[in-house]
Structures are given as structure tokens and as C-alpha cells.
């Protein structure tokens, strides 16, 4: 609304900000006024603003039309996954709400982060070809969200309604969807099935794993630290203990594992490769590195720490609990990473 003053016709230039997420931005309606683009001012105003020349008498009303832009974002590592934004909102595809007993976001710290069993990737809908066209060619666009055409697990092309991620509650969801850019949906689904198979095989041999520097995984494993830091080198997230600092996690399956593998960014370890640039304890028991693996050209290396057998580990854990070192009542073992005189290695995974 633009108020008027006595004296008849008035004229001025309005500078209206154009939101980055809007397309087809312009005047939809002008009441009691003439509103046109001011070509004389298009070159001397900040980027992102629209100069409008307004002539009005009395009280004028200018209504602008803003259509949200559909944006497709790919994974930074080039893998075949895409996410969608409608205007400023990240979109997500809702899934089921089964097996979620106890998943309630109460007032506890980080309790808004979801846990619980995941679903196989092979069952996800796959976008066939250009993801932009998967939205643009839909005949029934979802006004409050986004409708995407994708191929379901049976091979049929279906329409899937995506909702604003911020509105998701009480269900599983996918922010990223797989995309077959070359149109070979069957090949991509076979890749997803292979990932599922390898994950299932890993779950049979790996007791627990932690992705260091990544919020979800660290919260799941009750991270705590003192004088440490987190960061990322490209797509590699890490956490390191600074000089005199430490951090720790609660790893599941005390007494069940036979070795602990720690992945580090190779350049952050000691150059001679003989000694790890950090110390490790399991429930207070110092561990000695038994093997150091690195492939030439690989940015990461693996340090392997043999663990005491299940009986010895359980007895050690019991003694430590009696002294108050470990206050966990469940089957979790406390893995502590520390650094002494110098900053420790950048650790990406345990």
C-alpha cells in the first residue's frame, strides 16, 4: 500500500527486492496507480532489485507475483543423487512410519535427530533422465509441494508428491532421490541393490561404526569432547583432538569385536608412518596399533588396533565401571581418542 497526500498526482520510483528463489517476478495488479519498469534506473541499482516507476493519486495498491523457482541440486561427489528445492524450501519424499516406537523428540539435547532402522535403497523411486523435466512435465503440479515423475520398484512411471522438509514429522523421509541420467533405470537399481547387499554383509561382520564429524552419527554414539575440533577436507568429514585434548564415543557391542579400525586423513598423521598421531583407549585400557594400511594416492589410511578377547574386555570394563571410569549401564564401550603435545590426526571414521 502506498499512501497519498493532498495535491493530486504523485510520482516516484520504487526499488523492490527480487528474492533469489523467485521466477516470473513482476506486477500482477496496480490499483489507483500506473506502475511500469523504470529503464533509466536498471543499471544504477544493486543486483537483485527491480526499479518500478509509480504514478498514483490517493492511496495506491501494488500486488506483486512471485512464483517459486524449482532448483535441482546434485551431490558434490558426483554420485547419482539429486535433491529438490521449491523456492527457499528443501523438499523431501515421505516414506513409512513403521518401527519407530520411542522415536520422540522431547526436550533433550539433539533429540530432534531421528534414529531407528532404515529402509533398503533398492525400493526407492528413481528419476528417469533429466530431473528438471521430471518436475516440468508433470500434468498435475502439487501446489503446496512438488510433484515428481519417477520409476517405482515395479518399473512403472508414477507421480510422487514431495513436501517441505521443514514440515516432516513422525515418518521416514528422503531428501535425495536417485537419478538415472542416461535413462538406464535397471542398471541404477542394480547398483542400489548391490549397496544394500554390501551394507547387509557389513552389518554381519561389523559390530558398530561411527562417522566422525557428522552430527547424526556422533549424537547416536554419545559424543563428548574437550579441546577438540571438527571439520571437512572436501567431502571427508573428520574430528581431531588438539594438543592436550580428547574426544570419546560410546560404541555398541562391548566384548563382541576383535579389532578396532580407525580411518584417518593420511596427511594429518605423522610423516614417518611409524607412530599414530593420537592415543586410543577402550574403557580406559590403552590400545596398541597392530597395523597401518595405506594405498598410494588414497587420501585416507587405516590404523588397526587388535582388541583383547571378549572375556578380558568384559573383565576390564567391569573393573573400570567399579572405579567410575565408565558410567554406561548398557553394553557400550567407551572409545577415547586423545592427543598429547601436538594436535592429533584427523579421524574420519571408527
Short mmCIF file of C-alpha atoms in Angstrom, two decimals:
data_model
loop_
_atom_site.label_atom_id
_atom_site.label_comp_id
_atom_site.label_asym_id
_atom_site.label_seq_id
_atom_site.Cartn_x
_atom_site.Cartn_y
_atom_site.Cartn_z
CA UNK A 1 0.00 0.00 0.00
CA UNK A 2 1.31 3.44 -0.94
CA UNK A 3 -0.40 6.35 0.89
CA UNK A 4 -1.18 9.59 -0.87
CA UNK A 5 -1.13 13.24 0.19
CA UNK A 6 -3.27 16.20 -0.84
CA UNK A 7 -2.15 17.77 -4.06
CA UNK A 8 -3.16 15.32 -6.75
CA UNK A 9 -0.92 13.12 -8.86
CA UNK A 10 2.37 11.89 -7.39
CA UNK A 11 5.27 10.05 -8.99
CA UNK A 12 8.28 8.13 -7.63
CA UNK A 13 10.49 5.09 -8.22
CA UNK A 14 10.11 2.02 -6.01
CA UNK A 15 13.01 -0.40 -5.54
CA UNK A 16 11.65 -3.85 -4.82
CA UNK A 17 13.95 -6.69 -3.87
CA UNK A 18 13.76 -9.75 -6.12
CA UNK A 19 14.12 -12.90 -3.95
CA UNK A 20 16.77 -15.31 -5.24
CA UNK A 21 14.25 -18.16 -5.16
CA UNK A 22 11.59 -16.43 -7.28
CA UNK A 23 10.98 -16.54 -11.03
CA UNK A 24 8.46 -14.64 -13.19
CA UNK A 25 8.66 -11.81 -10.70
CA UNK A 26 6.56 -8.81 -11.67
CA UNK A 27 3.49 -6.64 -11.11
CA UNK A 28 0.26 -8.61 -11.06
CA UNK A 29 -2.09 -5.72 -10.30
CA UNK A 30 -1.90 -1.98 -9.60
CA UNK A 31 -4.93 -0.23 -8.11
CA UNK A 32 -5.35 3.56 -8.46
CA UNK A 33 -1.88 3.73 -9.96
CA UNK A 34 0.20 3.26 -13.09
CA UNK A 35 3.23 1.05 -12.43
CA UNK A 36 5.91 0.40 -15.06
CA UNK A 37 9.52 -0.74 -15.16
CA UNK A 38 11.90 2.23 -14.93
CA UNK A 39 14.50 1.57 -17.67
CA UNK A 40 16.56 4.59 -16.66
CA UNK A 41 17.38 3.04 -13.29
CA UNK A 42 18.10 -0.59 -14.27
CA UNK A 43 21.89 -0.06 -14.40
CA UNK A 44 22.48 2.01 -11.26
CA UNK A 45 20.83 -0.11 -8.58
CA UNK A 46 22.16 -3.12 -6.63
CA UNK A 47 21.75 -6.52 -8.20
CA UNK A 48 18.57 -8.28 -7.16
CA UNK A 49 16.31 -5.22 -7.14
CA UNK A 50 13.57 -4.22 -9.56
CA UNK A 51 13.03 -0.46 -10.24
CA UNK A 52 9.35 0.40 -10.73
CA UNK A 53 8.11 3.82 -11.80
CA UNK A 54 4.88 4.56 -9.93
CA UNK A 55 2.29 7.27 -10.64
CA UNK A 56 -0.68 7.42 -8.29
CA UNK A 57 -3.38 9.59 -6.84
CA UNK A 58 -4.79 8.94 -3.38
CA UNK A 59 -3.91 5.51 -1.98
CA UNK A 60 -2.32 3.04 -4.39
CA UNK A 61 -2.00 -0.72 -4.03
CA UNK A 62 0.58 -2.71 -5.97
CA UNK A 63 0.38 -6.53 -5.92
CA UNK A 64 3.47 -8.46 -6.99
CA UNK A 65 3.51 -12.00 -8.35
CA UNK A 66 6.28 -14.31 -7.09
CA UNK A 67 6.44 -17.82 -8.49
CA UNK A 68 8.84 -20.13 -6.60
CA UNK A 69 11.74 -21.41 -8.66
CA UNK A 70 12.32 -25.18 -8.82
CA UNK A 71 16.01 -25.89 -8.13
CA UNK A 72 17.78 -29.21 -8.56
CA UNK A 73 20.97 -29.81 -6.57
CA UNK A 74 23.33 -32.74 -7.07
CA UNK A 75 25.67 -34.41 -4.62
CA UNK A 76 29.11 -32.73 -4.50
CA UNK A 77 30.87 -36.05 -5.09
CA UNK A 78 29.09 -36.58 -8.42
CA UNK A 79 27.10 -39.62 -7.29
CA UNK A 80 23.68 -40.17 -8.94
CA UNK A 81 21.51 -38.46 -6.34
CA UNK A 82 19.57 -35.18 -6.54
CA UNK A 83 17.60 -33.01 -4.17
CA UNK A 84 14.87 -30.50 -4.98
CA UNK A 85 14.05 -27.06 -3.69
CA UNK A 86 10.82 -25.19 -4.32
CA UNK A 87 11.55 -21.57 -3.69
CA UNK A 88 13.57 -21.41 -0.45
CA UNK A 89 12.23 -24.75 0.84
CA UNK A 90 14.07 -28.07 0.71
CA UNK A 91 11.68 -30.80 -0.43
CA UNK A 92 11.54 -34.38 0.85
CA UNK A 93 9.68 -37.56 -0.05
CA UNK A 94 7.77 -39.11 2.85
CA UNK A 95 8.00 -42.84 3.47
CA UNK A 96 6.51 -45.15 6.12
CA UNK A 97 6.24 -44.67 9.86
CA UNK A 98 6.69 -48.31 10.97
CA UNK A 99 9.25 -49.48 13.57
CA UNK A 100 9.52 -46.03 15.13
CA UNK A 101 8.47 -46.82 18.70
CA UNK A 102 10.17 -44.48 21.13
CA UNK A 103 11.35 -42.07 18.41
CA UNK A 104 10.02 -38.96 20.10
CA UNK A 105 11.67 -35.56 20.04
CA UNK A 106 11.44 -34.45 23.65
CA UNK A 107 13.29 -31.55 25.29
CA UNK A 108 16.62 -33.38 25.44
CA UNK A 109 19.69 -32.10 23.60
CA UNK A 110 19.80 -33.28 19.97
CA UNK A 111 16.64 -35.33 20.48
CA UNK A 112 15.24 -33.83 17.27
CA UNK A 113 17.61 -36.09 15.31
CA UNK A 114 15.99 -39.32 14.16
CA UNK A 115 17.38 -42.81 14.68
CA UNK A 116 15.89 -46.25 14.12
CA UNK A 117 16.09 -48.87 11.34
CA UNK A 118 16.50 -47.62 7.77
CA UNK A 119 14.88 -48.94 4.60
CA UNK A 120 16.66 -50.58 1.61
CA UNK A 121 17.76 -48.19 -1.13
CA UNK A 122 16.59 -50.58 -3.86
CA UNK A 123 12.94 -49.77 -3.09
CA UNK A 124 13.34 -46.03 -3.72
CA UNK A 125 11.74 -44.37 -6.78
CA UNK A 126 14.30 -43.50 -9.47
CA UNK A 127 14.13 -40.38 -11.63
CA UNK A 128 14.49 -41.39 -15.27
CA UNK A 129 16.58 -38.86 -17.21
CA UNK A 130 16.63 -35.11 -16.65
CA UNK A 131 15.40 -34.32 -13.10
CA UNK A 132 14.26 -30.83 -14.17
CA UNK A 133 11.93 -32.35 -16.76
CA UNK A 134 10.70 -34.81 -14.15
CA UNK A 135 9.08 -31.80 -12.48
CA UNK A 136 8.25 -29.63 -15.51
CA UNK A 137 6.37 -32.32 -17.46
CA UNK A 138 4.07 -33.32 -14.61
CA UNK A 139 0.47 -32.67 -15.62
CA UNK A 140 -0.83 -32.11 -12.08
CA UNK A 141 1.66 -29.92 -10.20
CA UNK A 142 1.31 -30.12 -6.44
CA UNK A 143 0.51 -26.55 -5.36
CA UNK A 144 1.78 -26.76 -1.77
CA UNK A 145 4.72 -29.03 -2.53
CA UNK A 146 6.30 -30.59 -5.58
CA UNK A 147 5.18 -33.48 -7.78
CA UNK A 148 7.94 -35.54 -9.40
CA UNK A 149 7.63 -38.26 -12.04
CA UNK A 150 9.80 -41.27 -11.19
CA UNK A 151 10.01 -45.03 -11.78
CA UNK A 152 8.91 -47.19 -8.86
CA UNK A 153 10.38 -50.56 -7.90
CA UNK A 154 7.95 -52.39 -10.22
CA UNK A 155 9.15 -50.41 -13.24
CA UNK A 156 6.09 -48.18 -13.60
CA UNK A 157 6.31 -44.41 -14.00
CA UNK A 158 4.43 -42.87 -11.09
CA UNK A 159 3.85 -39.40 -9.67
CA UNK A 160 5.28 -38.76 -6.21
CA UNK A 161 4.28 -35.79 -4.06
CA UNK A 162 7.17 -34.21 -2.17
CA UNK A 163 6.63 -31.96 0.83
CA UNK A 164 8.67 -29.25 2.53
CA UNK A 165 11.31 -30.94 4.67
CA UNK A 166 10.55 -28.49 7.50
CA UNK A 167 7.02 -29.92 7.73
CA UNK A 168 8.11 -33.58 8.01
CA UNK A 169 7.18 -35.26 11.28
CA UNK A 170 6.60 -38.78 12.51
CA UNK A 171 7.75 -40.62 9.39
CA UNK A 172 10.81 -41.62 7.41
CA UNK A 173 11.82 -39.40 4.52
CA UNK A 174 14.31 -39.00 1.69
CA UNK A 175 15.78 -35.61 0.84
CA UNK A 176 17.82 -37.07 -2.04
CA UNK A 177 16.42 -39.28 -4.80
CA UNK A 178 18.47 -41.49 -7.16
CA UNK A 179 18.59 -40.32 -10.79
CA UNK A 180 19.43 -42.34 -13.92
CA UNK A 181 20.75 -39.57 -16.16
CA UNK A 182 21.31 -41.99 -19.05
CA UNK A 183 17.83 -43.49 -18.70
CA UNK A 184 19.14 -46.89 -17.58
CA UNK A 185 16.92 -47.31 -14.54
CA UNK A 186 17.55 -51.06 -14.30
CA UNK A 187 21.33 -50.58 -14.05
CA UNK A 188 20.98 -47.97 -11.32
CA UNK A 189 18.55 -50.13 -9.36
CA UNK A 190 21.07 -52.97 -9.58
CA UNK A 191 23.70 -50.62 -8.11
CA UNK A 192 21.35 -49.76 -5.25
CA UNK A 193 20.72 -53.45 -4.63
CA UNK A 194 24.49 -54.01 -4.52
CA UNK A 195 24.88 -51.22 -1.94
CA UNK A 196 22.14 -52.83 0.15
CA UNK A 197 23.84 -56.24 -0.10
CA UNK A 198 27.23 -54.85 0.93
CA UNK A 199 25.61 -52.97 3.80
CA UNK A 200 23.87 -56.14 4.97
CA UNK A 201 27.13 -58.10 4.75
CA UNK A 202 28.94 -55.38 6.69
CA UNK A 203 26.30 -55.49 9.42
CA UNK A 204 27.05 -59.20 9.84
CA UNK A 205 30.78 -58.59 10.45
CA UNK A 206 30.93 -55.03 11.82
CA UNK A 207 29.70 -54.57 15.37
CA UNK A 208 29.43 -50.78 15.16
CA UNK A 209 30.74 -47.85 13.13
CA UNK A 210 30.99 -44.09 13.67
CA UNK A 211 31.26 -41.34 11.05
CA UNK A 212 33.39 -38.73 12.83
CA UNK A 213 32.48 -35.08 12.39
CA UNK A 214 28.95 -35.94 11.24
CA UNK A 215 26.19 -34.84 13.59
CA UNK A 216 23.80 -37.78 13.27
CA UNK A 217 26.42 -40.47 13.84
CA UNK A 218 28.13 -38.62 16.69
CA UNK A 219 24.89 -37.96 18.55
CA UNK A 220 23.91 -41.62 18.14
CA UNK A 221 27.19 -42.58 19.84
CA UNK A 222 27.03 -40.04 22.68
CA UNK A 223 29.97 -37.93 21.59
CA UNK A 224 31.72 -35.77 24.17
CA UNK A 225 34.99 -33.91 23.89
CA UNK A 226 37.36 -31.36 25.35
CA UNK A 227 39.74 -29.18 23.31
CA UNK A 228 38.91 -30.90 20.05
CA UNK A 229 37.54 -29.73 16.71
CA UNK A 230 35.66 -30.96 13.67
CA UNK A 231 35.93 -30.04 10.01
CA UNK A 232 35.94 -31.31 6.45
CA UNK A 233 38.54 -31.71 3.72
CA UNK A 234 36.36 -31.70 0.63
CA UNK A 235 33.84 -34.49 1.17
CA UNK A 236 35.81 -36.07 4.04
CA UNK A 237 34.43 -35.09 7.44
CA UNK A 238 36.73 -35.51 10.44
CA UNK A 239 37.30 -34.81 14.11
CA UNK A 240 40.66 -34.32 15.80
CA UNK A 241 41.93 -33.89 19.34
CA UNK A 242 44.04 -30.77 19.68
CA UNK A 243 47.20 -30.74 21.83
CA UNK A 244 46.17 -31.90 25.29
CA UNK A 245 42.60 -32.54 24.16
CA UNK A 246 40.40 -35.58 23.72
CA UNK A 247 37.05 -36.83 22.50
CA UNK A 248 35.14 -40.04 23.04
CA UNK A 249 32.23 -42.14 21.83
CA UNK A 250 30.12 -44.97 23.24
CA UNK A 251 30.41 -47.88 20.79
CA UNK A 252 27.90 -50.71 20.88
CA UNK A 253 28.75 -54.38 21.43
CA UNK A 254 31.26 -54.41 24.27
CA UNK A 255 33.26 -57.63 24.19
CA UNK A 256 31.99 -58.70 20.75
CA UNK A 257 34.62 -57.16 18.45
CA UNK A 258 38.15 -58.44 17.82
CA UNK A 259 39.69 -55.30 16.35
CA UNK A 260 39.14 -51.56 16.11
CA UNK A 261 39.80 -49.89 12.75
CA UNK A 262 40.35 -46.13 12.72
CA UNK A 263 40.34 -44.24 9.42
CA UNK A 264 42.49 -41.10 9.35
CA UNK A 265 43.32 -38.48 6.76
CA UNK A 266 46.78 -39.65 5.81
CA UNK A 267 48.42 -36.23 5.56
CA UNK A 268 47.41 -35.41 9.14
CA UNK A 269 49.27 -38.40 10.59
CA UNK A 270 52.99 -38.42 11.37
CA UNK A 271 55.08 -38.40 8.22
CA UNK A 272 57.23 -41.39 9.15
CA UNK A 273 54.15 -43.60 9.38
CA UNK A 274 55.56 -45.45 12.38
CA UNK A 275 53.53 -43.89 15.17
CA UNK A 276 49.93 -42.76 15.18
CA UNK A 277 49.48 -39.06 15.95
CA UNK A 278 46.98 -39.85 18.68
CA UNK A 279 46.35 -42.27 21.56
CA UNK A 280 43.41 -44.66 21.94
CA UNK A 281 41.84 -46.27 24.99
CA UNK A 282 38.96 -48.74 25.21
CA UNK A 283 37.14 -48.46 28.54
CA UNK A 284 40.34 -46.93 29.94
CA UNK A 285 42.61 -49.68 28.58
CA UNK A 286 45.37 -48.30 26.26
CA UNK A 287 45.40 -49.91 22.81
CA UNK A 288 48.48 -50.55 20.67
CA UNK A 289 48.32 -50.20 16.92
CA UNK A 290 48.97 -53.50 15.18
CA UNK A 291 48.76 -52.47 11.52
CA UNK A 292 48.82 -49.35 9.34
CA UNK A 293 47.27 -49.60 5.86
CA UNK A 294 47.54 -47.05 3.10
CA UNK A 295 47.15 -47.28 -0.67
CA UNK A 296 49.24 -44.83 -2.70
CA UNK A 297 47.10 -41.92 -3.81
CA UNK A 298 44.34 -42.64 -1.29
CA UNK A 299 43.67 -39.61 0.96
CA UNK A 300 42.94 -41.82 3.96
CA UNK A 301 44.74 -44.58 5.83
CA UNK A 302 43.53 -47.30 8.21
CA UNK A 303 45.03 -47.94 11.65
CA UNK A 304 44.14 -51.38 13.03
CA UNK A 305 44.09 -51.96 16.80
CA UNK A 306 43.72 -55.58 17.99
CA UNK A 307 41.31 -55.81 20.91
CA UNK A 308 41.55 -58.09 23.93
CA UNK A 309 39.32 -61.14 23.72
CA UNK A 310 35.73 -60.84 24.86
CA UNK A 311 36.38 -62.18 28.37
CA UNK A 312 39.33 -59.89 29.07
CA UNK A 313 37.49 -56.87 27.66
CA UNK A 314 34.41 -57.61 29.75
CA UNK A 315 36.51 -58.05 32.91
CA UNK A 316 38.41 -54.83 32.22
CA UNK A 317 35.16 -52.98 31.60
CA UNK A 318 33.71 -54.32 34.86
CA UNK A 319 36.74 -53.14 36.83
CA UNK A 320 36.58 -49.71 35.20
CA UNK A 321 32.88 -49.40 35.94
CA UNK A 322 33.58 -50.18 39.60
CA UNK A 323 36.06 -47.31 39.70
CA UNK A 324 33.68 -44.93 37.96
CA UNK A 325 35.64 -44.62 34.71
CA UNK A 326 32.73 -45.88 32.63
CA UNK A 327 29.25 -44.81 33.72
CA UNK A 328 27.33 -46.66 30.99
CA UNK A 329 24.86 -49.27 32.19
CA UNK A 330 24.35 -50.76 28.70
CA UNK A 331 26.69 -52.83 26.52
CA UNK A 332 28.53 -49.80 25.15
CA UNK A 333 32.31 -49.49 25.35
CA UNK A 334 33.92 -46.06 25.67
CA UNK A 335 36.49 -45.35 22.96
CA UNK A 336 38.58 -42.29 23.80
CA UNK A 337 40.90 -40.50 21.36
CA UNK A 338 43.45 -38.11 22.84
CA UNK A 339 46.50 -36.09 21.80
CA UNK A 340 49.45 -35.11 23.97
CA UNK A 341 51.99 -32.48 22.93
CA UNK A 342 50.76 -31.97 19.36
CA UNK A 343 47.44 -31.90 17.54
CA UNK A 344 46.17 -35.38 16.75
CA UNK A 345 45.32 -36.89 13.39
CA UNK A 346 42.11 -36.01 11.58
CA UNK A 347 39.94 -39.06 12.19
CA UNK A 348 37.13 -39.72 9.72
CA UNK A 349 35.66 -42.98 11.00
CA UNK A 350 35.88 -45.68 13.66
#
